[in-house]
Coordinates of N, CA and C and ligand atoms in Angstrom, one line a residue:
M1 N 249.0 151.2 142.9 CA 250.0 151.5 143.9 C 251.3 151.9 143.3
G2 N 252.0 152.8 143.9 CA 253.3 153.2 143.4 C 254.3 152.1 143.8
R3 N 255.6 152.4 143.6 CA 256.6 151.4 143.9 C 256.7 151.3 145.4
A4 N 257.1 150.1 145.9 CA 257.3 149.8 147.3 C 258.4 150.8 147.8
L5 N 258.3 151.2 149.0 CA 259.3 152.1 149.6 C 259.9 151.6 150.9
V6 N 261.2 151.7 151.0 CA 261.9 151.4 152.2 C 262.7 152.6 152.6
A7 N 262.4 153.1 153.8 CA 263.0 154.3 154.3 C 263.8 154.0 155.6
G8 N 265.1 154.4 155.6 CA 265.9 154.2 156.8 C 265.9 155.4 157.7
N9 N 265.4 155.3 158.9 CA 265.4 156.4 159.8 C 266.6 156.2 160.8
W10 N 267.6 157.0 160.5 CA 268.9 156.8 161.3 C 268.8 157.3 162.7
K11 N 267.8 158.1 163.0 CA 267.6 158.8 164.3 C 268.9 159.5 164.7
L12 N 269.3 159.5 165.9 CA 270.5 160.3 166.3 C 271.7 159.5 166.3
N13 N 272.1 159.1 165.0 CA 273.2 158.2 164.8 C 273.9 158.6 163.5
G14 N 275.2 158.4 163.5 CA 276.0 158.7 162.3 C 277.2 159.5 162.6
S15 N 278.1 159.5 161.6 CA 279.3 160.3 161.6 C 279.7 160.5 160.1
R16 N 280.5 161.6 159.8 CA 280.8 161.8 158.4 C 281.3 160.6 157.7
T17 N 282.4 160.0 158.4 CA 283.0 158.9 157.7 C 282.1 157.6 157.7
G18 N 281.5 157.4 158.8 CA 280.6 156.2 158.9 C 279.4 156.3 157.9
N19 N 278.9 157.5 157.7 CA 277.7 157.6 156.8 C 278.1 157.2 155.4
V20 N 279.3 157.7 155.0 CA 279.8 157.4 153.6 C 279.9 155.9 153.4
A21 N 280.5 155.2 154.4 CA 280.7 153.8 154.3 C 279.4 153.1 154.2
L22 N 278.4 153.5 155.0 CA 277.1 152.9 155.1 C 276.4 153.0 153.8
V23 N 276.3 154.3 153.2 CA 275.5 154.4 152.0 C 276.2 153.8 150.8
R24 N 277.5 153.8 150.8 CA 278.2 153.1 149.7 C 277.9 151.6 149.7
S25 N 277.9 151.0 150.9 CA 277.6 149.6 151.0 C 276.2 149.3 150.5
I26 N 275.2 150.2 150.9 CA 273.8 150.0 150.5 C 273.7 150.2 149.0
A27 N 274.3 151.2 148.5 CA 274.2 151.5 147.0 C 274.8 150.3 146.2
A28 N 275.9 149.8 146.7 CA 276.6 148.7 146.0 C 275.8 147.4 146.0
G29 N 275.0 147.2 147.1 CA 274.2 146.0 147.2 C 272.8 146.0 146.6
L30 N 272.4 147.2 146.2 CA 271.0 147.3 145.6 C 271.0 146.7 144.2
A31 N 269.9 146.0 143.9 CA 269.8 145.5 142.5 C 269.6 146.7 141.6
R32 N 270.1 146.7 140.4 CA 270.0 147.8 139.5 C 268.5 147.9 139.0
D33 N 267.9 146.8 138.8 CA 266.5 146.8 138.2 C 265.5 146.8 139.4
R34 N 265.8 147.3 140.5 CA 264.9 147.1 141.6 C 263.6 147.8 141.4
T35 N 262.6 147.2 142.1 CA 261.3 147.9 142.0 C 260.9 148.5 143.3
V36 N 261.9 148.7 144.2 CA 261.7 149.3 145.4 C 262.4 150.7 145.4
E37 N 261.7 151.7 146.0 CA 262.4 153.0 146.2 C 263.0 153.0 147.6
V38 N 264.3 153.5 147.6 CA 265.0 153.4 148.9 C 265.4 154.9 149.3
V39 N 265.1 155.1 150.6 CA 265.4 156.5 151.1 C 266.2 156.4 152.4
V40 N 267.1 157.3 152.6 CA 267.8 157.3 153.9 C 267.5 158.7 154.6
C41 N 267.3 158.7 155.9 CA 267.0 159.9 156.6 C 268.0 160.1 157.7
P42 N 269.1 160.8 157.4 CA 270.1 161.0 158.4 C 269.8 162.2 159.3
P43 N 270.6 162.5 160.3 CA 270.4 163.8 161.0 C 270.6 165.0 160.0
F44 N 270.0 166.1 160.3 CA 270.0 167.3 159.4 C 271.4 167.6 158.9
V45 N 272.4 167.7 159.9 CA 273.7 168.2 159.5 C 274.4 167.4 158.4
Y46 N 274.0 166.2 158.3 CA 274.7 165.3 157.3 C 274.0 165.4 155.9
L47 N 272.9 166.0 155.8 CA 272.1 166.0 154.6 C 272.9 166.5 153.3
P48 N 273.5 167.7 153.4 CA 274.2 168.1 152.2 C 275.3 167.2 151.8
D49 N 276.1 166.7 152.7 CA 277.2 165.8 152.3 C 276.6 164.5 151.6
L50 N 275.5 164.0 152.2 CA 275.0 162.8 151.7 C 274.3 163.0 150.3
A51 N 273.8 164.2 150.1 CA 273.2 164.5 148.8 C 274.3 164.3 147.7
V52 N 275.5 164.7 148.0 CA 276.6 164.5 147.1 C 277.0 163.0 147.0
T53 N 277.1 162.3 148.1 CA 277.5 160.9 148.1 C 276.4 160.1 147.3
L54 N 275.2 160.4 147.5 CA 274.1 159.6 146.9 C 273.8 159.9 145.5
D55 N 274.4 161.0 145.0 CA 274.1 161.4 143.6 C 274.4 160.2 142.6
G56 N 273.4 159.9 141.8 CA 273.6 158.8 140.8 C 273.4 157.4 141.3
T57 N 273.1 157.3 142.6 CA 272.8 156.0 143.2 C 271.3 155.6 143.1
G58 N 270.5 156.6 142.9 CA 269.0 156.3 142.9 C 268.4 156.2 144.3
I59 N 269.3 156.4 145.3 CA 268.8 156.4 146.7 C 268.4 157.8 147.0
A60 N 267.2 158.0 147.6 CA 266.7 159.4 147.9 C 267.0 159.7 149.3
L61 N 266.9 161.0 149.6 CA 267.3 161.6 150.9 C 266.0 162.1 151.5
G62 N 265.9 161.8 152.8 CA 264.8 162.4 153.6 C 265.3 163.0 154.9
A63 N 264.5 163.9 155.5 CA 264.8 164.5 156.8 C 264.0 163.8 157.8
Q64 N 264.4 163.8 159.1 CA 263.7 163.1 160.2 C 262.6 163.9 160.8
S65 N 262.6 165.2 160.5 CA 261.6 166.1 160.9 C 261.7 167.4 160.1
V66 N 260.8 168.3 160.3 CA 260.8 169.6 159.5 C 260.0 170.6 160.3
S67 N 260.4 171.9 160.2 CA 259.7 172.9 160.9 C 258.3 173.1 160.3
A68 N 257.4 173.6 161.1 CA 256.1 174.0 160.5 C 256.2 175.4 159.9
E69 N 257.2 176.1 160.2 CA 257.4 177.5 159.8 C 258.3 177.6 158.6
A70 N 258.1 178.6 157.8 CA 258.8 178.7 156.5 C 260.1 179.5 156.7
S71 N 260.1 180.5 157.6 CA 261.3 181.3 157.9 C 261.0 182.3 159.0
G72 N 262.1 182.9 159.5 CA 261.8 183.9 160.6 C 262.5 183.5 161.9
A73 N 262.0 184.1 163.0 CA 262.6 184.0 164.3 C 262.1 182.7 165.0
F74 N 262.7 181.6 164.6 CA 262.4 180.3 165.1 C 263.7 179.5 165.3
T75 N 264.4 179.9 166.4 CA 265.7 179.4 166.7 C 265.7 177.9 166.7
G76 N 266.7 177.3 166.0 CA 266.9 175.9 166.0 C 266.1 175.1 165.0
E77 N 265.2 175.8 164.3 CA 264.3 175.1 163.3 C 265.0 175.0 161.9
V78 N 264.5 174.0 161.2 CA 265.0 173.8 159.8 C 263.7 173.7 158.9
S79 N 263.6 174.6 157.9 CA 262.4 174.7 157.1 C 262.3 173.6 156.0
A80 N 261.2 173.4 155.5 CA 261.0 172.5 154.4 C 261.7 173.0 153.1
G81 N 261.7 174.3 152.9 CA 262.3 174.9 151.8 C 263.9 174.7 151.8
M82 N 264.4 174.8 153.0 CA 265.8 174.5 153.2 C 266.2 173.0 152.9
L83 N 265.3 172.2 153.3 CA 265.5 170.7 153.1 C 265.5 170.4 151.6
R84 N 264.5 171.1 150.9 CA 264.5 170.9 149.4 C 265.8 171.5 148.8
D85 N 266.2 172.6 149.4 CA 267.4 173.3 148.8 C 268.7 172.4 148.9
V86 N 268.7 171.5 150.0 CA 269.9 170.7 150.1 C 269.7 169.3 149.5
G87 N 268.6 169.1 148.8 CA 268.4 167.8 148.1 C 267.5 166.8 148.7
C88 N 266.7 167.1 149.7 CA 265.8 166.2 150.3 C 264.6 166.0 149.4
R89 N 264.0 164.8 149.3 CA 262.8 164.5 148.7 C 261.7 164.2 149.7
Y90 N 262.0 163.7 150.8 CA 261.0 163.3 151.8 C 261.3 164.0 153.2
A91 N 260.3 164.0 154.0 CA 260.5 164.4 155.4 C 259.5 163.6 156.3
I92 N 260.1 163.0 157.3 CA 259.2 162.3 158.3 C 258.5 163.3 159.1
V93 N 257.3 163.2 159.4 CA 256.5 164.1 160.3 C 255.8 163.2 161.3
G94 N 255.8 163.7 162.5 CA 255.0 163.0 163.6 C 255.5 161.7 164.1
H95 N 256.8 161.5 163.9 CA 257.4 160.3 164.5 C 257.0 160.2 166.0
S96 N 256.8 159.0 166.5 CA 256.3 158.9 167.9 C 257.3 159.4 168.9
E97 N 258.6 159.4 168.5 CA 259.6 159.9 169.4 C 259.5 161.5 169.5
R98 N 259.1 162.1 168.4 CA 258.9 163.6 168.4 C 257.6 163.9 169.2
R99 N 256.6 163.0 169.0 CA 255.4 163.2 169.8 C 255.6 163.1 171.3
A100 N 256.3 162.0 171.6 CA 256.4 161.6 173.1 C 257.5 162.4 173.8
L101 N 258.6 162.6 173.1 CA 259.7 163.3 173.8 C 259.8 164.8 173.6
Y102 N 259.2 165.3 172.5 CA 259.3 166.7 172.2 C 257.9 167.4 172.1
G103 N 256.9 166.7 172.6 CA 255.6 167.3 172.8 C 254.9 167.7 171.5
E104 N 255.2 167.0 170.4 CA 254.5 167.4 169.1 C 253.1 166.9 169.2
T105 N 252.2 167.8 169.0 CA 250.7 167.5 169.1 C 250.2 167.2 167.7
D106 N 249.0 166.6 167.6 CA 248.4 166.3 166.3 C 248.3 167.6 165.5
A107 N 248.0 168.7 166.1 CA 247.9 170.0 165.4 C 249.2 170.5 164.8
L108 N 250.3 170.3 165.6 CA 251.6 170.7 165.1 C 252.0 169.8 163.9
V109 N 251.8 168.5 164.1 CA 252.1 167.5 163.1 C 251.4 167.9 161.8
A110 N 250.2 168.2 161.9 CA 249.4 168.6 160.7 C 250.0 169.8 160.0
R111 N 250.5 170.8 160.8 CA 251.1 172.0 160.2 C 252.5 171.6 159.6
K112 N 253.2 170.7 160.2 CA 254.5 170.3 159.6 C 254.2 169.5 158.3
F113 N 253.2 168.7 158.3 CA 252.8 168.0 157.0 C 252.5 169.0 155.9
A114 N 251.7 170.0 156.3 CA 251.4 171.0 155.3 C 252.6 171.8 154.8
A115 N 253.5 172.1 155.7 CA 254.7 172.9 155.3 C 255.6 172.0 154.4
A116 N 255.7 170.8 154.7 CA 256.5 169.9 153.9 C 255.9 169.8 152.5
Q117 N 254.6 169.5 152.5 CA 253.9 169.3 151.2 C 254.0 170.5 150.3
S118 N 253.7 171.7 150.9 CA 253.7 172.8 150.1 C 255.0 173.3 149.6
A119 N 256.1 172.8 150.2 CA 257.5 173.1 149.7 C 257.9 172.1 148.7
G120 N 257.1 171.1 148.4 CA 257.5 170.1 147.5 C 258.2 168.9 148.0
L121 N 258.2 168.7 149.3 CA 258.7 167.5 150.0 C 257.5 166.5 150.0
Q122 N 257.9 165.2 150.1 CA 256.9 164.2 150.3 C 256.9 163.8 151.7
P123 N 255.8 164.2 152.5 CA 255.8 163.9 153.9 C 255.6 162.4 154.1
I124 N 256.3 161.9 155.1 CA 256.0 160.5 155.6 C 255.4 160.7 157.0
L125 N 254.1 160.6 157.0 CA 253.3 160.8 158.3 C 253.3 159.6 159.1
C126 N 253.8 159.6 160.3 CA 253.9 158.5 161.2 C 252.7 158.5 162.2
V127 N 252.0 157.4 162.3 CA 250.9 157.2 163.3 C 251.1 155.9 164.0
G128 N 250.5 155.8 165.2 CA 250.5 154.5 165.8 C 250.2 154.6 167.3
E129 N 249.7 153.5 167.9 CA 249.2 153.5 169.3 C 250.3 153.0 170.2
T130 N 250.2 153.4 171.5 CA 251.0 152.8 172.5 C 250.5 151.5 173.0
L131 N 251.3 150.8 173.8 CA 250.8 149.5 174.3 C 249.6 149.6 175.1
A132 N 249.5 150.6 175.9 CA 248.3 150.8 176.8 C 247.1 151.1 175.9
E133 N 247.3 151.9 174.9 CA 246.1 152.1 174.0 C 245.7 150.9 173.3
R134 N 246.6 150.0 172.8 CA 246.3 148.8 172.2 C 245.5 147.9 173.2
N135 N 246.0 147.8 174.4 CA 245.4 146.9 175.4 C 244.0 147.4 175.8
Q136 N 243.8 148.7 175.6 CA 242.4 149.2 175.9 C 241.5 149.1 174.7
G137 N 242.0 148.5 173.6 CA 241.2 148.4 172.4 C 241.0 149.7 171.7
A138 N 242.0 150.7 171.9 CA 241.8 152.0 171.3 C 242.7 152.2 170.1
T139 N 243.2 151.2 169.5 CA 244.1 151.4 168.4 C 243.5 152.2 167.2
E140 N 242.3 151.8 166.8 CA 241.7 152.4 165.7 C 241.3 153.9 166.0
Q141 N 240.9 154.1 167.3 CA 240.5 155.4 167.7 C 241.7 156.4 167.6
V142 N 242.9 155.9 168.1 CA 244.1 156.7 168.1 C 244.6 157.0 166.7
V143 N 244.6 155.9 165.9 CA 245.1 156.1 164.5 C 244.1 157.0 163.7
R144 N 242.9 156.9 163.9 CA 241.9 157.7 163.3 C 242.1 159.2 163.6
R145 N 242.3 159.4 164.9 CA 242.6 160.8 165.4 C 243.8 161.4 164.7
Q146 N 244.9 160.6 164.7 CA 246.1 161.1 164.1 C 246.1 161.3 162.6
V147 N 245.4 160.5 161.9 CA 245.3 160.6 160.5 C 244.3 161.8 160.1
E148 N 243.2 161.8 160.9 CA 242.2 162.8 160.5 C 242.6 164.2 160.9
A149 N 243.5 164.3 161.9 CA 244.0 165.7 162.3 C 244.7 166.3 161.1
V150 N 245.4 165.4 160.3 CA 246.1 166.0 159.1 C 245.1 166.2 158.0
M151 N 244.2 165.2 157.8 CA 243.3 165.3 156.6 C 242.3 166.4 156.8
N152 N 242.1 166.8 158.1 CA 241.2 168.0 158.3 C 241.9 169.3 158.1
H153 N 243.2 169.3 158.1 CA 244.0 170.5 158.0 C 244.4 170.8 156.5
V154 N 244.7 169.7 155.8 CA 245.1 169.9 154.4 C 243.9 169.2 153.5
S155 N 244.1 169.2 152.2 CA 243.1 168.6 151.4 C 243.5 167.1 151.2
V156 N 242.6 166.2 150.9 CA 243.0 164.8 150.7 C 243.9 164.7 149.5
D157 N 243.7 165.7 148.6 CA 244.6 165.7 147.4 C 246.1 165.8 147.8
D158 N 246.3 166.5 148.9 CA 247.7 166.6 149.4 C 248.3 165.3 149.8
F159 N 247.5 164.3 149.9 CA 248.1 162.9 150.2 C 248.5 162.2 148.9
A160 N 248.4 162.9 147.8 CA 248.7 162.2 146.5 C 250.2 161.8 146.5
T161 N 251.1 162.7 147.1 CA 252.5 162.4 147.0 C 253.0 162.0 148.4
A162 N 252.1 161.9 149.4 CA 252.5 161.6 150.8 C 252.5 160.1 151.0
V163 N 253.1 159.8 152.1 CA 253.3 158.4 152.6 C 252.8 158.4 154.0
I164 N 252.1 157.3 154.4 CA 251.8 157.1 155.8 C 252.6 155.9 156.4
A165 N 253.1 156.1 157.6 CA 253.8 155.0 158.2 C 253.1 154.6 159.5
Y166 N 252.6 153.3 159.5 CA 252.0 152.8 160.7 C 253.1 152.3 161.6
E167 N 253.3 152.9 162.7 CA 254.4 152.5 163.6 C 253.8 152.3 165.0
P168 N 253.4 151.1 165.4 CA 252.9 150.9 166.8 C 254.1 151.2 167.7
V169 N 253.8 152.1 168.7 CA 254.9 152.5 169.6 C 255.5 151.4 170.3
W170 N 254.7 150.4 170.7 CA 255.2 149.2 171.4 C 256.2 148.4 170.6
A171 N 256.2 148.6 169.3 CA 257.1 147.8 168.4 C 258.4 148.5 168.1
I172 N 258.5 149.8 168.4 CA 259.6 150.6 168.0 C 260.8 150.4 168.9
G173 N 261.9 149.8 168.3 CA 263.1 149.7 169.0 C 263.0 148.6 170.1
T174 N 262.0 147.8 170.1 CA 261.8 146.8 171.2 C 262.1 145.4 170.7
G175 N 262.3 145.2 169.4 CA 262.5 143.9 168.9 C 261.1 143.1 168.8
Q176 N 260.1 143.7 169.3 CA 258.7 143.1 169.2 C 258.0 143.6 168.0
T177 N 258.0 142.9 166.9 CA 257.3 143.4 165.7 C 255.8 143.1 165.8
A178 N 255.0 143.9 165.2 CA 253.6 143.5 165.0 C 253.5 142.3 164.1
T179 N 252.6 141.4 164.3 CA 252.5 140.3 163.4 C 252.0 140.9 162.0
P180 N 252.2 140.2 160.9 CA 251.7 140.7 159.6 C 250.2 140.9 159.7
E181 N 249.5 140.1 160.4 CA 248.0 140.2 160.4 C 247.6 141.5 161.3
Q182 N 248.3 141.7 162.4 CA 248.0 142.9 163.2 C 248.3 144.1 162.4
A183 N 249.4 144.2 161.7 CA 249.8 145.3 160.9 C 248.8 145.5 159.7
Q184 N 248.5 144.4 159.0 CA 247.6 144.5 157.9 C 246.2 145.1 158.3
D185 N 245.7 144.7 159.5 CA 244.4 145.2 159.9 C 244.4 146.7 160.1
V186 N 245.5 147.2 160.6 CA 245.6 148.7 160.8 C 245.8 149.4 159.5
H187 N 246.7 148.8 158.6 CA 246.9 149.4 157.3 C 245.6 149.5 156.5
A188 N 244.8 148.4 156.6 CA 243.5 148.4 155.8 C 242.6 149.5 156.4
F189 N 242.7 149.6 157.7 CA 241.8 150.7 158.4 C 242.3 152.1 157.9
I190 N 243.6 152.3 157.9 CA 244.1 153.6 157.5 C 243.7 153.9 156.0
R191 N 243.8 152.9 155.2 CA 243.5 153.1 153.7 C 242.0 153.4 153.7
G192 N 241.2 152.8 154.5 CA 239.8 153.1 154.5 C 239.5 154.5 155.0
L193 N 240.2 155.0 155.9 CA 240.0 156.4 156.4 C 240.3 157.4 155.2
V194 N 241.3 157.1 154.4 CA 241.6 158.0 153.3 C 240.6 157.7 152.2
A195 N 240.2 156.5 152.0 CA 239.2 156.2 150.9 C 237.8 156.8 151.2
A196 N 237.5 157.1 152.5 CA 236.3 157.8 152.8 C 236.3 159.2 152.2
R197 N 237.5 159.7 151.9 CA 237.5 161.1 151.3 C 237.9 161.0 149.8
S198 N 238.7 160.0 149.4 CA 239.0 159.8 148.0 C 239.5 158.4 147.7
G199 N 238.7 157.7 147.0 CA 239.1 156.3 146.6 C 240.3 156.3 145.8
R200 N 240.5 157.3 144.9 CA 241.6 157.3 144.0 C 242.9 157.5 144.8
I201 N 242.9 158.5 145.7 CA 244.1 158.8 146.5 C 244.4 157.6 147.4
A202 N 243.4 157.0 148.0 CA 243.6 155.8 148.9 C 244.2 154.7 148.1
A203 N 243.8 154.4 146.9 CA 244.3 153.3 146.1 C 245.8 153.5 145.8
E204 N 246.2 154.7 145.6 CA 247.6 155.0 145.3 C 248.5 155.2 146.5
L205 N 247.9 155.4 147.6 CA 248.7 155.8 148.8 C 249.6 154.6 149.3
R206 N 250.9 155.0 149.6 CA 251.8 154.0 150.1 C 251.7 154.0 151.6
I207 N 251.5 152.9 152.3 CA 251.4 152.8 153.7 C 252.5 151.8 154.2
L208 N 253.5 152.4 154.9 CA 254.6 151.7 155.4 C 254.4 151.1 156.8
Y209 N 255.0 150.0 157.1 CA 255.0 149.5 158.4 C 256.3 149.8 159.1
G210 N 256.3 150.3 160.3 CA 257.5 150.5 161.1 C 257.4 150.0 162.5
G211 N 258.5 149.5 163.0 CA 258.6 148.9 164.3 C 259.3 147.6 164.3
S212 N 260.6 147.6 164.6 CA 261.4 146.4 164.6 C 261.4 145.6 163.3
V213 N 261.3 146.3 162.1 CA 261.5 145.6 160.9 C 262.9 145.1 160.7
K214 N 263.1 143.9 160.3 CA 264.4 143.3 160.2 C 264.4 142.5 158.9
G215 N 265.6 142.1 158.5 CA 265.7 141.2 157.3 C 264.9 139.9 157.5
S216 N 264.8 139.5 158.8 CA 264.2 138.2 159.0 C 262.7 138.3 159.1
N217 N 262.1 139.4 159.2 CA 260.6 139.5 159.3 C 260.0 140.3 158.2
A218 N 260.8 141.0 157.3 CA 260.3 141.9 156.3 C 259.4 141.2 155.3
R219 N 259.9 140.1 154.8 CA 259.2 139.4 153.7 C 257.7 139.1 154.1
A220 N 257.5 138.6 155.3 CA 256.1 138.2 155.7 C 255.3 139.5 155.9
L221 N 255.9 140.6 156.3 CA 255.1 141.8 156.5 C 254.7 142.4 155.1
F222 N 255.7 142.4 154.2 CA 255.5 143.1 152.9 C 254.6 142.3 152.0
R223 N 254.4 141.0 152.3 CA 253.5 140.2 151.5 C 252.0 140.6 151.7
M224 N 251.7 141.3 152.8 CA 250.4 141.7 153.1 C 249.9 142.7 152.1
P225 N 248.6 142.7 151.7 CA 248.1 143.5 150.6 C 248.2 145.0 150.9
D226 N 248.1 145.5 152.1 CA 248.1 146.9 152.4 C 249.4 147.4 152.9
I227 N 250.4 146.6 153.0 CA 251.8 147.0 153.5 C 252.7 147.2 152.3
D228 N 253.0 148.5 152.0 CA 253.7 148.9 150.8 C 255.2 149.2 151.0
G229 N 255.7 148.7 152.1 CA 257.2 148.9 152.4 C 257.3 149.2 153.9
G230 N 258.5 149.7 154.3 CA 258.8 149.8 155.7 C 259.6 151.1 156.0
L231 N 259.3 151.5 157.3 CA 260.2 152.6 157.9 C 261.0 151.9 158.9
V232 N 262.3 152.0 158.7 CA 263.2 151.1 159.4 C 264.2 151.9 160.3
G233 N 264.2 151.6 161.6 CA 265.1 152.3 162.5 C 266.4 151.6 162.6
G234 N 266.5 150.8 163.7 CA 267.8 150.1 164.0 C 268.4 149.4 162.9
A235 N 267.6 148.6 162.1 CA 268.2 147.8 161.1 C 268.7 148.6 159.9
S236 N 268.3 149.9 159.8 CA 268.8 150.7 158.7 C 270.3 151.1 158.9
L237 N 270.8 150.9 160.1 CA 272.2 151.2 160.3 C 273.2 150.1 160.0
D238 N 272.6 149.0 159.6 CA 273.4 147.8 159.2 C 273.1 147.5 157.7
A239 N 274.1 147.8 156.9 CA 273.9 147.7 155.4 C 273.4 146.3 155.0
A240 N 273.9 145.2 155.6 CA 273.5 143.9 155.1 C 272.0 143.7 155.5
D241 N 271.6 144.0 156.7 CA 270.2 143.8 157.1 C 269.3 144.8 156.3
F242 N 269.7 146.0 156.1 CA 268.9 146.9 155.4 C 268.7 146.4 153.9
L243 N 269.7 145.9 153.3 CA 269.6 145.4 152.0 C 268.6 144.2 151.9
L244 N 268.6 143.3 152.9 CA 267.7 142.2 153.0 C 266.3 142.8 153.0
I245 N 266.0 143.8 153.7 CA 264.7 144.5 153.8 C 264.3 145.1 152.4
C246 N 265.3 145.7 151.8 CA 265.0 146.3 150.5 C 264.7 145.2 149.5
S247 N 265.4 144.1 149.5 CA 265.1 143.1 148.5 C 263.8 142.4 148.9
A248 N 263.4 142.3 150.1 CA 262.1 141.8 150.5 C 260.9 142.7 149.9
A249 N 261.2 144.0 149.9 CA 260.2 144.9 149.4 C 260.1 144.9 147.9
S250 N 261.2 144.6 147.2 CA 261.3 144.7 145.8 C 260.2 143.7 145.2
G251 N 259.3 144.3 144.4 CA 258.3 143.4 143.8 C 257.1 143.0 144.7
S252 N 257.1 143.6 145.9 CA 256.0 143.2 146.8 C 254.7 144.0 146.6
C253 N 254.8 145.0 145.8 CA 253.6 145.8 145.5 C 252.9 145.4 144.3
Ligands
PGA1 P1 263.0 150.4 164.8 O1 262.5 152.0 164.6 O2 263.0 149.8 163.4 O3 264.3 150.5 165.4 O4 262.0 149.8 165.6 C1 261.5 152.3 163.6 C2 261.2 153.8 163.7 O5 261.2 154.3 164.8 O6 260.9 154.4 162.7

């Protein structure tokens, strides 16, 4: 397993001055010898500024989404190559808010994953079931469909640098976290899906949990064998809470 990873998904939040204060507090509070990799994912427009602010801190930059297209007549899109150009290392693809609010299908998410991967970004592929799907006992079926849509479009080797985030939709922004056992079950299932194609890639793959991760619940989640870090929304906007999550992940892999 690689280093544990904690990624902050700022969503539609931030301002030029507020961002600098937030990342400076995070950088100042991170242990120098940490074994956790830390990423922040601000809105697109702030990426170039933050690349400068983060220089030398060891904190990496990620985008919240990426176009499936490389260039051309696609008004409003931002390509993976552009994100690399301004200093991004990661790109989130298939976040449930993109799927639910902006109509992103499994097929589009797979194309976005491929675009990110081939431009040298590390995709963070988000998957997860809704509450209705969980209550119907369809969690594994949904997660299988979402993961296999991507694995059928790219090669399993393309997961060597990728990350998967299991984010049950019912836990996102609700304060209702999956229990460590509920999350572990799905993480093990996801690793098994990848292992069916390559045991080597599956063993190295980092699988993050997302959905109301906080300083107070992170340690119990990250202790589970198949949980390799977190994708953090709300709590990533609070330096003190985000730092607690990072320290919980440090050494958990
Ligand atoms: P949350 O969001 O931590 O606010 O639940 C997680 C996410 O949407 O990635």
